[in-house]
Coordinates of C-alpha atoms in Angstrom, one line a residue:
X1 CA 182.9 171.4 -5.5
X2 CA 183.3 172.4 -9.2
X3 CA 184.0 168.9 -9.9
X4 CA 181.2 167.5 -8.3
X5 CA 179.0 170.7 -9.6
X6 CA 180.3 169.9 -13.1
X7 CA 178.7 166.3 -13.1
X8 CA 175.6 167.7 -12.4
X9 CA 175.6 170.4 -15.7
X10 CA 176.0 166.8 -17.9
X11 CA 173.5 165.0 -15.8
X12 CA 171.3 168.0 -15.8
X13 CA 172.2 168.6 -19.6
X14 CA 171.6 164.5 -20.8
X15 CA 168.4 164.4 -19.1
X16 CA 166.9 167.8 -20.7
X17 CA 168.1 167.9 -24.4
X18 CA 166.4 165.0 -25.6
X19 CA 163.0 166.7 -24.9
X20 CA 164.3 169.0 -27.3
X21 CA 165.4 166.7 -30.1
X22 CA 162.4 164.4 -30.5
X23 CA 162.6 165.4 -34.1
X24 CA 165.1 165.0 -34.7
X25 CA 165.6 161.1 -33.4
X26 CA 162.5 160.9 -35.5
X27 CA 163.6 161.5 -38.0
X28 CA 166.7 160.1 -38.0
X29 CA 166.1 156.4 -37.0
X30 CA 162.7 156.2 -38.8
X31 CA 160.2 155.9 -36.4
X32 CA 157.5 158.2 -34.9
X33 CA 157.7 161.2 -32.5
X34 CA 156.0 159.4 -30.2
X35 CA 158.1 156.5 -29.9
X36 CA 161.0 158.3 -29.5
X37 CA 159.8 160.2 -26.9
X38 CA 160.5 156.2 -25.1
X39 CA 164.6 157.1 -24.6
X40 CA 163.2 159.8 -22.4
X41 CA 161.7 157.4 -20.3
X42 CA 164.2 155.0 -20.9
X43 CA 166.3 157.6 -19.1
X44 CA 164.1 158.1 -16.4
X45 CA 163.6 154.7 -15.9
X46 CA 167.6 153.9 -15.4
X47 CA 167.3 157.2 -12.5
X48 CA 164.8 155.3 -10.4
X49 CA 166.2 151.8 -11.1
X50 CA 170.0 152.3 -10.6
X51 CA 169.5 155.0 -7.3
X52 CA 168.7 152.5 -4.6
X53 CA 170.7 149.7 -6.4
X54 CA 173.9 151.1 -6.3
X55 CA 173.8 153.1 -3.4
X56 CA 172.6 149.6 -1.5
X57 CA 175.3 147.4 -3.6
X58 CA 178.5 150.1 -3.0
X59 CA 177.8 150.8 0.2
X60 CA 181.4 149.4 1.5
X61 CA 183.2 151.1 -1.8
X62 CA 184.9 154.4 -0.7
X63 CA 183.3 157.8 -1.6
X64 CA 185.9 158.6 -4.4
X65 CA 186.2 155.8 -5.8
X66 CA 182.2 155.5 -6.1
X67 CA 182.1 158.6 -7.4
X68 CA 184.6 158.1 -10.4
X69 CA 183.2 155.0 -11.2
X70 CA 179.7 156.4 -11.8
X71 CA 180.7 159.3 -13.4
X72 CA 183.1 156.8 -15.7
X73 CA 179.6 154.9 -16.3
X74 CA 177.6 157.7 -17.0
X75 CA 180.2 159.1 -19.8
X76 CA 179.8 155.3 -21.2
X77 CA 176.0 155.1 -21.6
X78 CA 175.9 158.7 -23.8
X79 CA 179.2 157.6 -25.1
X80 CA 176.7 154.9 -26.5
X81 CA 174.1 156.8 -27.3
X82 CA 176.1 158.4 -29.6
X83 CA 176.9 155.0 -31.7
X84 CA 173.5 153.5 -31.0
X85 CA 172.2 151.9 -34.9
X86 CA 168.8 151.9 -33.7
X87 CA 166.5 152.7 -31.7
X88 CA 166.1 149.6 -29.7
X89 CA 169.9 150.3 -29.0
X90 CA 169.7 153.7 -28.4
X91 CA 167.0 153.1 -25.9
X92 CA 168.8 150.7 -24.4
X93 CA 172.5 153.4 -23.8
X94 CA 169.6 156.0 -22.3
X95 CA 168.6 153.4 -19.8
X96 CA 172.6 152.6 -18.8
X97 CA 173.3 156.7 -19.0
X98 CA 170.6 157.5 -16.5
X99 CA 171.6 154.3 -13.9
X100 CA 174.5 155.9 -12.0
X101 CA 172.2 159.3 -12.0
X102 CA 170.5 159.4 -8.6
X103 CA 173.7 157.6 -7.0
X104 CA 175.6 160.3 -7.9
X105 CA 173.9 162.7 -6.6
X106 CA 173.3 160.9 -3.8
X107 CA 176.8 160.9 -3.0
X108 CA 178.0 163.9 -4.3
X109 CA 175.4 165.9 -1.9
X110 CA 177.1 163.8 1.4
X111 CA 180.8 164.4 -0.2
X112 CA 180.0 167.9 0.0
X113 CA 178.1 168.2 3.3
X114 CA 181.2 166.0 5.0
X115 CA 183.4 168.9 3.1
X116 CA 181.5 171.9 4.2
X117 CA 182.2 174.0 7.3
X118 CA 179.7 173.7 9.9
X119 CA 176.4 175.3 9.2
X120 CA 176.7 175.8 5.8
X121 CA 175.9 172.0 5.0
X122 CA 172.3 172.7 2.5
X123 CA 174.8 175.5 1.0
X124 CA 177.4 172.5 0.1
X125 CA 174.3 170.6 -1.4
X126 CA 173.0 173.3 -2.9
X127 CA 176.6 174.2 -4.7
X128 CA 176.4 170.6 -6.0
X129 CA 172.7 171.1 -7.5
X130 CA 174.1 174.0 -9.1
X131 CA 175.4 172.0 -12.2
X132 CA 171.9 171.1 -12.8
X133 CA 170.4 174.5 -12.8
X134 CA 173.2 175.7 -14.7
X135 CA 172.8 173.0 -17.8
X136 CA 169.2 174.4 -18.1
X137 CA 170.4 177.7 -18.7
X138 CA 173.5 177.0 -20.4
X139 CA 174.3 173.3 -20.9
X140 CA 171.0 172.5 -23.0
X141 CA 170.4 175.4 -25.3
X142 CA 174.0 174.5 -26.6
X143 CA 173.7 171.1 -26.8
X144 CA 169.7 171.5 -28.7
X145 CA 171.5 173.7 -31.0
X146 CA 174.7 171.4 -31.7
X147 CA 171.5 168.0 -32.3
X148 CA 169.7 170.7 -34.8
X149 CA 172.7 172.1 -36.2
X150 CA 175.1 168.9 -36.4
X151 CA 172.8 165.8 -35.8
X152 CA 171.3 164.8 -32.7
X153 CA 174.2 162.2 -31.9
X154 CA 175.9 165.4 -31.2
X155 CA 173.9 166.5 -28.1
X156 CA 175.6 163.2 -26.4
X157 CA 178.8 163.6 -27.7
X158 CA 179.2 166.9 -26.0
X159 CA 177.5 165.2 -23.1
X160 CA 179.7 162.7 -23.1
X161 CA 182.9 164.6 -22.9
X162 CA 181.4 166.5 -20.2
X163 CA 181.6 163.6 -18.6
X164 CA 184.8 162.9 -19.8
X165 CA 185.8 166.6 -18.4
X166 CA 184.2 165.3 -14.5
X167 CA 186.0 162.3 -14.4
X168 CA 189.3 163.7 -14.6
X169 CA 188.5 166.8 -12.6
X170 CA 186.9 164.2 -9.6
X171 CA 190.1 162.5 -9.9
X172 CA 192.5 166.1 -9.6
X173 CA 190.4 167.4 -6.8
X174 CA 188.4 165.1 -4.8
X175 CA 190.2 164.6 -1.4
X176 CA 190.9 160.3 -0.5
X177 CA 187.2 161.1 2.3
X178 CA 189.3 159.0 4.3
X179 CA 187.1 160.2 7.1
X180 CA 183.9 159.0 4.9
X181 CA 182.6 156.1 6.6
X182 CA 181.2 152.7 4.3
X183 CA 178.2 151.1 5.7
X184 CA 177.0 147.6 3.8
X185 CA 173.6 146.9 1.8
X186 CA 172.1 145.6 4.9
X187 CA 172.4 148.9 6.2
X188 CA 171.6 150.4 3.3
X189 CA 168.6 148.6 3.2
X190 CA 167.6 150.3 6.8
X191 CA 166.5 153.3 5.0
X192 CA 163.4 151.7 3.9
X193 CA 162.3 151.1 6.6
X194 CA 162.5 154.6 8.1
X195 CA 158.7 156.4 8.3
X196 CA 160.5 159.9 8.0
X197 CA 162.3 159.0 4.5
X198 CA 159.3 158.1 2.8
X199 CA 157.8 161.2 4.2
X200 CA 160.7 163.3 2.3
X201 CA 160.6 161.3 -0.8
X202 CA 157.1 161.5 -0.9
X203 CA 156.9 165.5 0.0
X204 CA 159.5 165.4 -2.9
X205 CA 157.0 163.1 -5.5
X206 CA 154.0 165.2 -5.0
X207 CA 155.3 168.8 -4.4
X208 CA 157.9 168.9 -6.9
X209 CA 155.6 167.0 -9.5
X210 CA 153.3 170.6 -9.7
X211 CA 156.2 172.1 -10.8
X212 CA 156.4 169.4 -13.9
X213 CA 152.6 169.4 -14.5
X214 CA 152.9 172.8 -15.9
X215 CA 156.7 172.5 -17.6
X216 CA 156.6 169.8 -19.4
X217 CA 153.6 171.9 -21.8
X218 CA 155.7 175.1 -21.1
X219 CA 156.4 175.4 -24.6
X220 CA 152.7 175.5 -26.2
X221 CA 151.0 177.1 -23.0
X222 CA 153.1 180.4 -23.7
X223 CA 152.3 180.2 -27.3
X224 CA 148.9 179.3 -27.4
X225 CA 147.6 181.3 -23.9
X226 CA 150.4 183.9 -23.8
X227 CA 150.8 185.0 -27.9
X228 CA 154.2 184.2 -27.2
X229 CA 156.3 183.2 -30.9
X230 CA 157.6 179.6 -30.6
X231 CA 161.2 181.5 -30.8
X232 CA 160.3 183.3 -27.4
X233 CA 159.9 179.4 -25.9
X234 CA 163.9 179.0 -25.6
X235 CA 163.9 182.4 -23.9
X236 CA 161.4 181.4 -21.7
X237 CA 163.3 178.0 -20.8
X238 CA 166.6 179.9 -20.4
X239 CA 164.4 182.2 -17.9
X240 CA 163.8 179.2 -15.9
X241 CA 166.7 177.7 -15.5
X242 CA 167.7 181.1 -13.6
X243 CA 165.2 180.7 -11.6
X244 CA 166.4 177.5 -10.9
X245 CA 170.1 178.9 -10.2
X246 CA 168.4 181.8 -7.9
X247 CA 166.1 179.4 -6.3
X248 CA 169.1 176.9 -5.3
X249 CA 171.2 179.5 -3.8
X250 CA 168.0 180.8 -1.5
X251 CA 166.8 177.2 -0.6
X252 CA 170.6 176.0 0.4
X253 CA 170.2 179.9 2.7
X254 CA 167.3 179.1 3.7
X255 CA 167.4 175.3 4.7
X256 CA 170.9 175.8 6.9
X257 CA 168.9 179.2 8.5
X258 CA 165.9 176.8 9.7
X259 CA 165.7 173.0 7.6
X260 CA 161.8 172.6 7.8
X261 CA 160.3 175.8 7.5
X262 CA 162.9 176.8 4.3
X263 CA 160.9 173.7 3.0
X264 CA 157.4 174.8 4.3
X265 CA 158.6 178.4 2.6
X266 CA 159.9 177.2 -0.9
X267 CA 156.5 174.9 -1.4
X268 CA 154.1 177.6 -0.2
X269 CA 156.0 180.2 -2.5
X270 CA 155.8 177.4 -5.5
X271 CA 151.8 176.3 -4.9
X272 CA 150.8 180.9 -4.5
X273 CA 153.0 181.0 -7.4
X274 CA 151.4 178.5 -9.9
X275 CA 147.8 179.7 -8.7
X276 CA 148.8 183.3 -10.2
X277 CA 150.1 181.5 -12.7
X278 CA 147.2 180.5 -14.4
X279 CA 146.5 184.1 -14.9
X280 CA 149.7 185.5 -15.1
X281 CA 149.8 183.1 -18.3
X282 CA 147.4 185.7 -20.7
X283 CA 149.9 188.1 -20.9
X284 CA 153.7 187.7 -22.5
X285 CA 155.3 189.7 -20.2
X286 CA 153.8 188.4 -16.6
X287 CA 153.8 185.1 -18.7
X288 CA 157.8 185.2 -18.1
X289 CA 158.4 186.6 -15.2
X290 CA 156.9 184.1 -14.2
X291 CA 157.6 180.7 -15.4
X292 CA 161.4 182.6 -13.3
X293 CA 159.1 182.5 -10.3
X294 CA 158.2 179.0 -10.8
X295 CA 161.9 177.5 -11.6
X296 CA 162.6 179.3 -8.6
X297 CA 160.8 178.4 -6.3
X298 CA 160.4 174.4 -7.4
X299 CA 164.9 174.5 -7.5
X300 CA 164.4 176.3 -3.6
X301 CA 163.1 172.7 -2.2
X302 CA 165.6 170.6 -3.5
X303 CA 168.4 171.5 -1.3
X304 CA 166.0 171.2 1.5
X305 CA 164.5 167.6 0.5
X306 CA 168.0 166.3 0.2
X307 CA 169.8 167.4 3.3
X308 CA 166.6 166.3 5.0
X309 CA 166.8 162.9 3.6
X310 CA 170.9 163.2 5.2
X311 CA 169.2 164.0 8.8
X312 CA 166.5 161.7 9.1
X313 CA 168.6 158.4 7.2
X314 CA 170.6 157.9 10.2
X315 CA 173.4 155.3 9.1
X316 CA 171.9 154.8 6.0
X317 CA 172.0 158.0 4.5
X318 CA 173.9 156.5 0.7
X319 CA 170.3 155.3 -0.2
X320 CA 168.6 158.0 1.4
X321 CA 170.3 160.8 -0.7
X322 CA 170.3 159.0 -3.6
X323 CA 166.6 158.0 -3.7
X324 CA 165.7 162.0 -3.4
X325 CA 166.4 162.1 -7.0
X326 CA 164.4 158.7 -8.1
X327 CA 161.9 160.2 -6.6
X328 CA 162.1 163.8 -8.2
X329 CA 162.2 161.6 -11.9
X330 CA 158.9 159.8 -10.4
X331 CA 157.3 163.8 -9.7
X332 CA 158.7 164.5 -13.4
X333 CA 156.8 161.5 -14.6
X334 CA 153.5 161.7 -12.7
X335 CA 153.3 165.8 -13.5
X336 CA 153.3 165.5 -16.8
X337 CA 150.7 162.3 -16.9
X338 CA 148.5 164.7 -14.3
X339 CA 149.2 167.7 -16.7
X340 CA 148.1 165.9 -19.7
X341 CA 145.4 164.7 -18.3
X342 CA 143.3 167.5 -17.4
X343 CA 144.8 169.1 -20.9
X344 CA 143.2 165.9 -22.7
X345 CA 140.0 166.8 -20.3
X346 CA 139.2 170.0 -22.5
X347 CA 140.4 172.3 -19.3
X348 CA 142.9 173.6 -21.2
X349 CA 146.6 174.7 -21.2
X350 CA 146.2 176.8 -18.0
X351 CA 144.3 173.8 -16.2
X352 CA 148.1 172.0 -15.2
X353 CA 149.2 175.5 -13.0
X354 CA 146.1 175.0 -11.1
X355 CA 146.2 170.8 -10.7
X356 CA 150.3 172.1 -9.7
X357 CA 148.6 174.4 -7.3
X358 CA 146.7 171.6 -5.9
X359 CA 150.0 169.6 -5.6
X360 CA 152.7 171.6 -4.1
X361 CA 149.4 172.6 -1.6
X362 CA 149.0 168.5 -1.1
X363 CA 153.2 168.0 -0.5
X364 CA 152.7 170.9 2.4
X365 CA 150.0 168.9 3.7
X366 CA 153.0 166.0 4.1
X367 CA 155.2 168.0 5.9
X368 CA 153.3 168.9 8.3
X369 CA 152.4 165.1 8.8
X370 CA 156.0 164.5 8.8
X371 CA 156.6 167.3 11.6
X372 CA 153.7 165.9 13.3
X373 CA 155.2 162.5 13.8
X374 CA 158.7 163.6 15.0
X375 CA 157.2 165.5 17.1
X376 CA 154.8 162.6 18.4
X377 CA 158.3 159.8 18.1
X378 CA 160.3 162.4 19.8
X379 CA 157.5 163.0 23.2
X380 CA 157.3 159.2 22.8
X381 CA 161.4 158.4 24.4
X382 CA 161.5 159.7 27.7
X383 CA 164.6 162.1 28.0
X384 CA 164.3 162.8 24.0
X385 CA 163.6 165.9 22.7
X386 CA 163.2 167.5 19.1
X387 CA 166.3 166.7 16.8
X388 CA 167.5 170.1 16.2
X389 CA 169.4 169.6 12.7
X390 CA 165.9 169.2 11.7

């Protein structure tokens, strides 16, 4: 689990650190900051493209071999980012670094669930996701500090080192996994024909988008509305990361007890917290407290979504589990876009939280529709009851 989580730590660090180093990247390459922002989009696009393609194309590859290969590709992509001589080559390197992201988390979650004791699958998945959460507390601040002190390339050099350490750890600690079945591309693509797979992905895209509508603009929100000095923004981001760590643990526990109820509780909590943040953001103390709670509620959804996809995908679990991270990256882009729309419309920096709350409620509606469709499907098949695992 430590080896799997270490890979998540590296992925989480590289995914978010570029957001804090855009001024350094733009100055170093002689481009504008908005243009430098395209390297972030390139990484997200790599995740969205790579997750389904790699999961389907490598369906026959043994899971241990695939994990190691994915982390080797991730390390190469980040090493290429260190030596990229121009904006074009850096953008290409970030796209390559993003390609293994979704497939790695998908396969790692399946491996963790396979190795877990009965009744502890979601907790095992949460431990893999823990690397992503810890990255926001430790990895991103350290990499950002390195990038500001020694140049932005040093941040990606750190990630490449983490990637190399993960490769070594996977080789040393991951068992052969001979009992884990492989499939084939046609079988994996069958996940795209399952209604419940799409419903779960939409839950993540809509519900998680509410969190990113706020997180994308959290720096200016805290300085302009809460009155916090800019020096406190890293503290706020660390609180958000700590909330994610706690949320992963809570979400794994809830999902193992009652998966769909746990998901409903997490999504409802996120909707309520975001709605209250509209008021709480006016005070610096309550604003920081709610930043922690937003990270907690958002992260609590992830183990349940990941486990739910594995449950409803039948024999196409690798593709379904990988698509979860493509969906969350779409949520990232969608949430940031709609948050920017309401700010540009003149509603102020508290407005993204209000819109985010509505998005979380919309995700809750999708969840209830998915449950109703599942029950209707179960009644339509004689002798078949509701699936106990979900």
